[in-house]
CSV table of C-alpha atoms in Angstrom, one decimal:
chain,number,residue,atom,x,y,z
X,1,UNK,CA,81.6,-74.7,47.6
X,2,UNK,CA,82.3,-73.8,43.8
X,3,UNK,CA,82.4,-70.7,42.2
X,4,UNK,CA,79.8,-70.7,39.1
X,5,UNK,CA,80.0,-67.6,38.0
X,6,UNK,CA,79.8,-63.5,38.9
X,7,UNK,CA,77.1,-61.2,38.4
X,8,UNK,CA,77.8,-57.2,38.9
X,9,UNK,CA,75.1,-54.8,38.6
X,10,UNK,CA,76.9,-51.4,40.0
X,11,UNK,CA,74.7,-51.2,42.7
X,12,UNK,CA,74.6,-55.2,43.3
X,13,UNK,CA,78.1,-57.1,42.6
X,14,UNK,CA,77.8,-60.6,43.9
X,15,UNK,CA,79.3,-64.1,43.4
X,16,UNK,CA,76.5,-66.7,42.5
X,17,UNK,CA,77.8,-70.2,44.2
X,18,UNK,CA,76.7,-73.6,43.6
X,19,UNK,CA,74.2,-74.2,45.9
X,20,UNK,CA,74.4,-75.7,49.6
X,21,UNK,CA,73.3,-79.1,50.2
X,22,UNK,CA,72.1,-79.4,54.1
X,23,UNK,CA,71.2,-82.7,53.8
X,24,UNK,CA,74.7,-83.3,52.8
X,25,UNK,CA,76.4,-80.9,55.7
X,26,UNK,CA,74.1,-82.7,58.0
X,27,UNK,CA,75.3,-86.0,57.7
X,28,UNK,CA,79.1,-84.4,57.4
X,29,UNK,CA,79.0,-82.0,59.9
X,30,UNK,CA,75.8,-81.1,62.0
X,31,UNK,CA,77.5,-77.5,63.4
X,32,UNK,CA,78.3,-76.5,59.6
X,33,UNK,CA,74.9,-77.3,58.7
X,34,UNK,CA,73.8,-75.1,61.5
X,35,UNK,CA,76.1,-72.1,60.4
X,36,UNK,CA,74.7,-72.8,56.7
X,37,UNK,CA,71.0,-72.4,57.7
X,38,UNK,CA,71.7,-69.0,60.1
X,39,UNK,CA,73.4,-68.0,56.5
X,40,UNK,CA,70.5,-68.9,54.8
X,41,UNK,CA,68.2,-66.7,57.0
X,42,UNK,CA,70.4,-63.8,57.2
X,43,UNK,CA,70.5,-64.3,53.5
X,44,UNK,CA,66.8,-64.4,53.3
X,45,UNK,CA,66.5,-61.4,55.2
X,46,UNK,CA,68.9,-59.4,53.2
X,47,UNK,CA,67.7,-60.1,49.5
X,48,UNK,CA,64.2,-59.3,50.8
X,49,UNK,CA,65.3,-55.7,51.9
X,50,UNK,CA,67.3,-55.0,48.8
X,51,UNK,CA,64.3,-56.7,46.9
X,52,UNK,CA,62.2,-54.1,48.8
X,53,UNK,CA,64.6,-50.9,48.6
X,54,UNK,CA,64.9,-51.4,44.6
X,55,UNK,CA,61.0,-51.1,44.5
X,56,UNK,CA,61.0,-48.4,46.3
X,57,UNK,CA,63.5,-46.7,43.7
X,58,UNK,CA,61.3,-47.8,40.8
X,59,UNK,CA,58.4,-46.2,42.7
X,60,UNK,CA,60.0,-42.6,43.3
X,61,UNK,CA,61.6,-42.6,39.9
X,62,UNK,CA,57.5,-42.8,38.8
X,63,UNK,CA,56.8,-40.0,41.2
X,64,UNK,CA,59.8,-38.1,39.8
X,65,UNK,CA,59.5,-38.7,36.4
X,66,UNK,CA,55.8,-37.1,36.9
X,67,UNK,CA,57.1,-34.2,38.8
X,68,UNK,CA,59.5,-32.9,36.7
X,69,UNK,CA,56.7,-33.2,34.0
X,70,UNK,CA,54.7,-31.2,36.0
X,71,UNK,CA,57.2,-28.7,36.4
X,72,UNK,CA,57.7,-28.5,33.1
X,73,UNK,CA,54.2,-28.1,32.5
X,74,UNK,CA,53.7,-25.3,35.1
X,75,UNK,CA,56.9,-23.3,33.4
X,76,UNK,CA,55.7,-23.6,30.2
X,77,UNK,CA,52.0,-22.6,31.5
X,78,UNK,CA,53.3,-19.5,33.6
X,79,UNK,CA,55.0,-17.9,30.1
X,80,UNK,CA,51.6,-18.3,29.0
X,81,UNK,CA,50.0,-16.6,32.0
X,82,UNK,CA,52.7,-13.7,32.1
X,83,UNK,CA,52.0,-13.2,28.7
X,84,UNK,CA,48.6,-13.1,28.8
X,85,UNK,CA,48.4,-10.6,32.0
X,86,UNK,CA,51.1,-8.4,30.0
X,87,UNK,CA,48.9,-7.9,27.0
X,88,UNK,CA,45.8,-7.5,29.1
X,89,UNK,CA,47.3,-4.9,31.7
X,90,UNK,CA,48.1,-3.0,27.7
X,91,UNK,CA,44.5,-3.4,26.6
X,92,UNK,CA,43.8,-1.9,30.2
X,93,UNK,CA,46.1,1.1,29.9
X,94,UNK,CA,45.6,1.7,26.5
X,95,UNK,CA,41.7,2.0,26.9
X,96,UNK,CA,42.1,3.9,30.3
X,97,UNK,CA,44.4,6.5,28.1
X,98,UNK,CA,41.2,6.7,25.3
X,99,UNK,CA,38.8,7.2,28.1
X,100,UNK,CA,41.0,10.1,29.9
X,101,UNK,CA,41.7,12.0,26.3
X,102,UNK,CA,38.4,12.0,25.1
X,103,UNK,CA,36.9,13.8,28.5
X,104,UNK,CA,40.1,16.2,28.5
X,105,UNK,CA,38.8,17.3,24.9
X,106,UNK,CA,35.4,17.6,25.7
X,107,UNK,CA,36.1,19.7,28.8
X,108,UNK,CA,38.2,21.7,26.8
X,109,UNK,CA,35.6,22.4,24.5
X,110,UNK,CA,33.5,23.7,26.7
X,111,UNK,CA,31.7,20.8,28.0
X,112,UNK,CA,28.3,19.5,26.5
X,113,UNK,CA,26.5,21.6,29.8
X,114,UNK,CA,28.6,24.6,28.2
X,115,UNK,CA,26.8,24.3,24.9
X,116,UNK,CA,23.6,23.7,25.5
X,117,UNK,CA,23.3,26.8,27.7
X,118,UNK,CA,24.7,28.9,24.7
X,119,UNK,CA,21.5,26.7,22.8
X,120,UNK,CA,19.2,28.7,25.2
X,121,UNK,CA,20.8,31.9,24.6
X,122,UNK,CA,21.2,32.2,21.0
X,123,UNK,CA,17.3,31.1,21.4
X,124,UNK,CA,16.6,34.2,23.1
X,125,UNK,CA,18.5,36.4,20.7
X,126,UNK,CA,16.5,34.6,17.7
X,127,UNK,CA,19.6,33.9,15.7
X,128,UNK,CA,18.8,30.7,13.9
X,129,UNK,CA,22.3,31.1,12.5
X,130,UNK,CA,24.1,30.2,15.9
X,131,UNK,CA,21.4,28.3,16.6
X,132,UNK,CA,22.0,25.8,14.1
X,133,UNK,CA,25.5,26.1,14.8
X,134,UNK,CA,25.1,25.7,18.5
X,135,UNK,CA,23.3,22.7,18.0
X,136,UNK,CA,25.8,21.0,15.9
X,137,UNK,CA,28.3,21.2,18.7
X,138,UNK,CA,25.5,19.6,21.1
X,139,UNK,CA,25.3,16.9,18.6
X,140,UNK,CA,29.0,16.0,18.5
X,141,UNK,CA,29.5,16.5,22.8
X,142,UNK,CA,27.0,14.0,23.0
X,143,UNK,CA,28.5,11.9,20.3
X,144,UNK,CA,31.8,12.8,22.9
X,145,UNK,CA,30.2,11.3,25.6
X,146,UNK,CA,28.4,8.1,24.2
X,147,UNK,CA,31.8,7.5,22.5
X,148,UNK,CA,33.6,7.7,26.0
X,149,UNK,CA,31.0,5.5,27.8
X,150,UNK,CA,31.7,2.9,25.5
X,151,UNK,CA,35.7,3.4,26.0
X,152,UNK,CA,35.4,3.6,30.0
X,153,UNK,CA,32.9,0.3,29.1
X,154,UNK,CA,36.2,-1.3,27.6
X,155,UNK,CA,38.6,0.1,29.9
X,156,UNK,CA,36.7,-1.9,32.8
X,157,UNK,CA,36.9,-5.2,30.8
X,158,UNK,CA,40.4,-4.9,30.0
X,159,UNK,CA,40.9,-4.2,33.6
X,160,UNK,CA,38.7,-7.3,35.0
X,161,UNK,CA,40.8,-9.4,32.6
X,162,UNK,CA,43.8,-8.2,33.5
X,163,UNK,CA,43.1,-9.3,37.5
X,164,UNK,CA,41.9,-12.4,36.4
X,165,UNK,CA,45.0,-12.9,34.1
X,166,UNK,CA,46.9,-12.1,37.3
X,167,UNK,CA,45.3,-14.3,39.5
X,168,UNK,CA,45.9,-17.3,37.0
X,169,UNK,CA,49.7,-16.4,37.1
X,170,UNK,CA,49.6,-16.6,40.7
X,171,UNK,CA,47.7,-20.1,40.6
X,172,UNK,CA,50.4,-21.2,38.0
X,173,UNK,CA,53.2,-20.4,40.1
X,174,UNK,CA,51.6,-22.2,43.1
X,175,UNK,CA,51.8,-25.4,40.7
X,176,UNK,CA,54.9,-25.0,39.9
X,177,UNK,CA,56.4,-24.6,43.3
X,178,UNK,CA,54.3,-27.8,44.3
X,179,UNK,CA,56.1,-29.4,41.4
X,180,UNK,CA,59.4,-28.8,42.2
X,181,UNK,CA,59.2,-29.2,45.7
X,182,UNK,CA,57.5,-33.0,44.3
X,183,UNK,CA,60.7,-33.4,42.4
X,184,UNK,CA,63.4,-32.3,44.9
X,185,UNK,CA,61.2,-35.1,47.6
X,186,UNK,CA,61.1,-37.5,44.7
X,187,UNK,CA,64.6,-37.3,44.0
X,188,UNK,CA,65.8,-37.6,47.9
X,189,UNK,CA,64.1,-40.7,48.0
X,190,UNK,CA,65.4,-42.5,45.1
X,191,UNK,CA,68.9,-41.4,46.3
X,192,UNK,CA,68.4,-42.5,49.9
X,193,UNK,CA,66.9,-45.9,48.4
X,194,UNK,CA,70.4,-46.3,46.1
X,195,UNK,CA,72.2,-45.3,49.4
X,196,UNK,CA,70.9,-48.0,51.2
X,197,UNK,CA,71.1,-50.4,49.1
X,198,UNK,CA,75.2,-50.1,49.3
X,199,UNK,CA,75.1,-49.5,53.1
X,200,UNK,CA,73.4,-53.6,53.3
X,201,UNK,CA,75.4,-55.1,51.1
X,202,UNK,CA,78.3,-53.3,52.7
X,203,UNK,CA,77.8,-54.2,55.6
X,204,UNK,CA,77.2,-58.2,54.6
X,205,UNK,CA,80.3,-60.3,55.1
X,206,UNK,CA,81.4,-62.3,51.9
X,207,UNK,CA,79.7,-65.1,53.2
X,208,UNK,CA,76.3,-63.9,53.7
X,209,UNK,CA,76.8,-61.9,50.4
X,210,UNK,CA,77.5,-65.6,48.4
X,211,UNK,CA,74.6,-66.4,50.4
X,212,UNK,CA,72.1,-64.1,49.4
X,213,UNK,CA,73.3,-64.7,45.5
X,214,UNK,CA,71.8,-68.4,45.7
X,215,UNK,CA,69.1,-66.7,47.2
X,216,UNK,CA,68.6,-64.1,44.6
X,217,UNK,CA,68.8,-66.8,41.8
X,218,UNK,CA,66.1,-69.4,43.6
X,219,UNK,CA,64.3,-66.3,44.4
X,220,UNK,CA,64.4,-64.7,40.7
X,221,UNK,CA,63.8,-68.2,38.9
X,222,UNK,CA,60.7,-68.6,41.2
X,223,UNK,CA,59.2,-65.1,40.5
X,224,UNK,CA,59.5,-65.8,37.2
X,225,UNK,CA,57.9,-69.2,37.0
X,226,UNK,CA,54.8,-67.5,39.2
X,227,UNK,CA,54.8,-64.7,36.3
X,228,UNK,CA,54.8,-67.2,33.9
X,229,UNK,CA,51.4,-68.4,35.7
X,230,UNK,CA,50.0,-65.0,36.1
X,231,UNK,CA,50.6,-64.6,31.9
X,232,UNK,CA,50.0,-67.4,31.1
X,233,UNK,CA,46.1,-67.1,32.8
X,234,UNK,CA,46.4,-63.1,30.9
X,235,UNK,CA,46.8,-65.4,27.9
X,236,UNK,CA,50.1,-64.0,27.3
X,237,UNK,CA,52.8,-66.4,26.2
X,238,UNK,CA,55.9,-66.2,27.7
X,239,UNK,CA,59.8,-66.2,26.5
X,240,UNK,CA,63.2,-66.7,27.7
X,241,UNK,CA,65.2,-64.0,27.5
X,242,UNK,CA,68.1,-64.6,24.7
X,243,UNK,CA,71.6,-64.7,26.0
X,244,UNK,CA,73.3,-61.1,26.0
X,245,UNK,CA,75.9,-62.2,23.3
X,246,UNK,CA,73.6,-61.7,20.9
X,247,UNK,CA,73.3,-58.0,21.5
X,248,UNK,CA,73.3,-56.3,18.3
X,249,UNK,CA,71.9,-58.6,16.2
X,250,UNK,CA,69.8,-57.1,13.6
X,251,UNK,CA,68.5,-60.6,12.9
X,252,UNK,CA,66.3,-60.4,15.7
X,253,UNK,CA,64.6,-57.1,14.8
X,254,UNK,CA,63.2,-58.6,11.5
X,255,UNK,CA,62.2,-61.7,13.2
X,256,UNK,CA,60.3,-59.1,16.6
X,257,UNK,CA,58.7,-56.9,14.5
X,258,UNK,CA,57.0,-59.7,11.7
X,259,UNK,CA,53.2,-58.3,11.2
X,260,UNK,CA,54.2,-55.2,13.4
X,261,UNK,CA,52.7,-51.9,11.9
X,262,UNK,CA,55.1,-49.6,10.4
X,263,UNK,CA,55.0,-47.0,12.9
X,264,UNK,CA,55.6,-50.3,15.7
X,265,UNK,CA,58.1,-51.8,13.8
X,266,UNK,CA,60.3,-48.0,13.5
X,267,UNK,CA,60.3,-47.8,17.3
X,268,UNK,CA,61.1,-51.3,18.1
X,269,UNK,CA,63.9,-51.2,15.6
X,270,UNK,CA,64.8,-47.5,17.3
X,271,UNK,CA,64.8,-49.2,21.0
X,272,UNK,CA,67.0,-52.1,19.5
X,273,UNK,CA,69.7,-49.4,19.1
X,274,UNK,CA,70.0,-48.9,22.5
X,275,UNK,CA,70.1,-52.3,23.7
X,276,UNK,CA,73.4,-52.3,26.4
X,277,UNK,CA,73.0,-48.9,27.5
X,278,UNK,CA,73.0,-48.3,31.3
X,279,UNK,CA,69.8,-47.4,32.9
X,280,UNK,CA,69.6,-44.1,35.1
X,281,UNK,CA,66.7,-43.1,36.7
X,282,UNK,CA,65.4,-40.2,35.3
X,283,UNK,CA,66.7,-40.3,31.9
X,284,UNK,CA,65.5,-39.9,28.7
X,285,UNK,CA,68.3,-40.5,26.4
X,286,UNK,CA,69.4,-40.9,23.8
X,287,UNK,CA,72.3,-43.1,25.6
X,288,UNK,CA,71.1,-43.8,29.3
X,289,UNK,CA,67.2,-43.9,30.0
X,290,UNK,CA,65.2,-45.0,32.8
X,291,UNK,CA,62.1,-47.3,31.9
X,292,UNK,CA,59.5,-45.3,30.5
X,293,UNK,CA,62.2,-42.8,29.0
X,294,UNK,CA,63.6,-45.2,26.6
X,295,UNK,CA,59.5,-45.9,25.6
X,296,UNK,CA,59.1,-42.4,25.0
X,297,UNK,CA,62.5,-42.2,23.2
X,298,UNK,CA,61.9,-45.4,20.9
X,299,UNK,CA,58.1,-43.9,19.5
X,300,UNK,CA,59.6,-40.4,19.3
X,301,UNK,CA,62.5,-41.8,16.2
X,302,UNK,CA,59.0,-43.8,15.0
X,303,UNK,CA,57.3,-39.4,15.0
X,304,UNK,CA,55.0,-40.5,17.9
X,305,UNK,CA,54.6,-38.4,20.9
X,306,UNK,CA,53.5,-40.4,23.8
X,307,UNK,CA,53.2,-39.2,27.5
X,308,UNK,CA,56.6,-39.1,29.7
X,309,UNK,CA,55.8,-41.4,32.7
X,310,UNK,CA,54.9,-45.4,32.7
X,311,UNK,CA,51.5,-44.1,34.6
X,312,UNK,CA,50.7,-41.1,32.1
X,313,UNK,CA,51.4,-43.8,29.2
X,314,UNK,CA,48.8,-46.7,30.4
X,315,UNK,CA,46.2,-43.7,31.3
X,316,UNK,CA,46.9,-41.7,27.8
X,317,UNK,CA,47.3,-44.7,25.5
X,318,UNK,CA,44.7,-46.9,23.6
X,319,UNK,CA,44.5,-49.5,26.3
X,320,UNK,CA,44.8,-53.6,24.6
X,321,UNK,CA,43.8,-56.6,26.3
X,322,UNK,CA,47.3,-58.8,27.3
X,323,UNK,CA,46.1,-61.7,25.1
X,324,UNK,CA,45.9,-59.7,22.4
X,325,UNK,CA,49.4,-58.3,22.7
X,326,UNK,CA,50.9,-57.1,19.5
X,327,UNK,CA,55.0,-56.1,18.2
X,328,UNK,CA,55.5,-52.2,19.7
X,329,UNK,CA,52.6,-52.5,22.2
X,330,UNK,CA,53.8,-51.4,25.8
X,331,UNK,CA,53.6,-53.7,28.9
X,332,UNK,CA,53.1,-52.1,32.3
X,333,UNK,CA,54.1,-53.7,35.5
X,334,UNK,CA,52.7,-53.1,38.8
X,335,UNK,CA,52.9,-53.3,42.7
X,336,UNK,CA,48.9,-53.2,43.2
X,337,UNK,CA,45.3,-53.9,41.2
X,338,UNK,CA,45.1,-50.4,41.0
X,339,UNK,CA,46.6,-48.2,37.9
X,340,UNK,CA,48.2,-46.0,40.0
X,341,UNK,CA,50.9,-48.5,41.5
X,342,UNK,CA,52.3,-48.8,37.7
X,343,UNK,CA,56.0,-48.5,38.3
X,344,UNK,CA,57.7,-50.1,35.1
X,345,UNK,CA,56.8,-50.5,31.4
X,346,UNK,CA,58.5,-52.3,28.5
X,347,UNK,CA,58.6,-52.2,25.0
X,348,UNK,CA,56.4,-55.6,23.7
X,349,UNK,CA,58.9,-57.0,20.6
X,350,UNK,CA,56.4,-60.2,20.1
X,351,UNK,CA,57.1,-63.9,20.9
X,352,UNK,CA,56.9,-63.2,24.3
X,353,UNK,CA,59.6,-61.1,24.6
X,354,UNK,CA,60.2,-57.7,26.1
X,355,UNK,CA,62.9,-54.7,25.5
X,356,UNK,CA,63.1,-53.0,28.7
X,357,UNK,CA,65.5,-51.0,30.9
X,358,UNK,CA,65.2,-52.5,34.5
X,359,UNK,CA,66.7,-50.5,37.1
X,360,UNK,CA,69.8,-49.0,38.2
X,361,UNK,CA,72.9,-50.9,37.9
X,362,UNK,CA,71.4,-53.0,34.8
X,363,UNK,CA,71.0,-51.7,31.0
X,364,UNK,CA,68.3,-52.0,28.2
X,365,UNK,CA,68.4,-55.6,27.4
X,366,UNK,CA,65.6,-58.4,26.6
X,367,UNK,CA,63.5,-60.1,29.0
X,368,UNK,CA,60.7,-62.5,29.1
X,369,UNK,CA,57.1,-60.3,29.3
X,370,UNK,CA,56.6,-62.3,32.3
X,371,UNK,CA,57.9,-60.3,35.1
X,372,UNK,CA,56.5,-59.9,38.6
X,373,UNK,CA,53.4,-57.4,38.6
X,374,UNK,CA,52.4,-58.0,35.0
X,375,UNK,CA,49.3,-55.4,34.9
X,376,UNK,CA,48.0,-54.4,31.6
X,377,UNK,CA,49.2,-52.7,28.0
X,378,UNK,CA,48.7,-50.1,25.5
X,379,UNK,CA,49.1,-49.6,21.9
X,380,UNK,CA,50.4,-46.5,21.0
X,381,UNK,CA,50.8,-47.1,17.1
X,382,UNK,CA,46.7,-46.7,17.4
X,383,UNK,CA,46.8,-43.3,19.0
């Protein structure tokens, strides 16, 4: 058995072996070809948990992503709602304050009940003089009074906005509790799945371990192949990813981004910058990023604002049929029909290639748009 070559991811650090011929251990030795088979099934075994653990990370990095939007969101909202309760509780004082200091001066002028009894006593006295006077000061207490109505009229509205001002904060705050309790259970999980993930391969003896690398190669190549179909029937043509040596290459931007739009080509030649960077869940950059982070990033350099999460993107985002795929377009990947299993999305660069940060333990590198889960795109250069 011959070492071919060795593959480390951080997370996953395996030797890939030249694979086991049973037929051949059969004939040599029937109890070897036995032990190679239980290896095979233990190997099985394993790669499908770690298959299934890594999916599970790419799932609660989506649900964190989305909460610490949210919670961002709520913050942002609740300055709003303080703000707004603050200057409505002023419009409420200061109103209450014109209300109180007009009646104070009309009680201290006598009151309007005060002058329209002096009206019926300068009436008896027949002095037209004071009458006229007397009447005067009627006229202006009532003034007093419809003046004040109106004021206690405002006083009440500023007050009713106020406690509805209030209330919003306290709806706000709710939200943002929600969301951070989200985060902190979003978080946990990805963390638990990363945990486990070293706990298996831990606890796999080298064997199994060179095991489960033949595995994860068959495995991969087929996935691909049955991506390949799944495009292919999309109408999507499909590409090999180019050999990491060629990282850098500026050659490759010019031939990616041929009949791109400008806006397209300035993200794609952005994301091209970042190609080799290490992928962290969570991240946004500008030097590690987590799938949908490094989308955001790439159209941000290109002065396009697009949502923060792989799910908010397909949902916000001029949707485009996958046959129709064009340079800067983003391709969403999926564990379900439905929209809301989107879990990964990369950056379209044409010829059937993608720009993508996988998971953790890899880094922003070049694929064929073929992967597993192939779902459906968008094209933010037409927002």
């Amino acid at each position: 058995m011959s070492v071919r070559r060795v593959v480390s991811t951080g997370v996953l650090t395996l030797a890939l072996f030249a694979p086991l011929s049973s037929a051949g251990l059969a004939h040599a030795d029937p109890a070897l070809a036995l032990r190679s088979q239980t290896l095979k099934t233990q190997a099985d075994a394993l790669r499908a948990q770690v298959e299934a653990l890594q999916l599970r990370q790419s799932i609660a990095t989506e649900a964190y992503d989305t909460a610490v939007e949210d919670t961002t969101t709520a913050i942002s909202e609740e300055v709003r709602a303080q703000s707004a309760l603050d200057a409505a509780t002023g419009d409420s004082a200061t109103a209450t304050q014109d209300a109180t200091r007009r009646v104070r001066s009309l009680y201290m002028s006598g009151g309007s009940a005060s002058l329209t009894g002096g009206i019926s006593r300068v009436l008896s006295s027949g002095d037209l003089d004071d009458v006229d006077a007397t009447a005067r000061g009627a006229l202006l207490a009532r003034s007093v009074v419809a003046d004040d109505t109106t004021t206690v009229t405002a006083a009440a509205t500023a007050r009713a906005g106020a406690a509805a001002a209030e209330a919003h904060l306290q709806q706000v705050r709710v939200a943002k509790t929600t969301a951070q309790a989200a985060a902190k259970t979003a978080e946990e999980q990805v963390t638990t799945a990363l945990a486990q993930q070293r706990t298996l391969l831990a606890a796999a003896d080298t064997a199994v371990a060179q095991a489960v690398a033949d595995e994860e190669e068959q495995a991969r190549q087929a996935a691909l192949a049955a991506a390949a179909q799944q495009a292919a029937a999309a109408g999507v043509a499909d590409a090999q990813a180019k050999d990491t040596s060629s990282a850098g290459d500026t050659s490759s931007v010019a031939d990616a981004v041929a009949g791109a739009s400008s806006t397209a080509t300035a993200a794609i030649a952005a994301a091209w910058t970042r190609e080799g960077m290490s992928y962290v869940w969570g991240a946004t950059g500008p030097t590690t990023f987590d799938c949908s982070g490094l989308t955001q990033w790439a159209y941000a350099q290109a002065g396009v604002s697009i949502p923060r999460t792989s799910r908010q993107q397909y949902a916000g985002l001029p949707k485009v049929p996958l046959n129709q795929l064009q340079p800067g377009d983003l391709v969403f990947y999926a564990n379900g029909s439905d929209p809301s299993s989107i879990h990964h999305v990369a950056l379209y660069l044409g010829d059937g290639k993608v720009l993508h940060a996988p998971h953790t333990g890899d880094v922003v590198r070049e694929a064929g748009v073929a992967m597993s889960g192939l779902f459906g795109a968008v094209r933010p250069s037409a927002a």
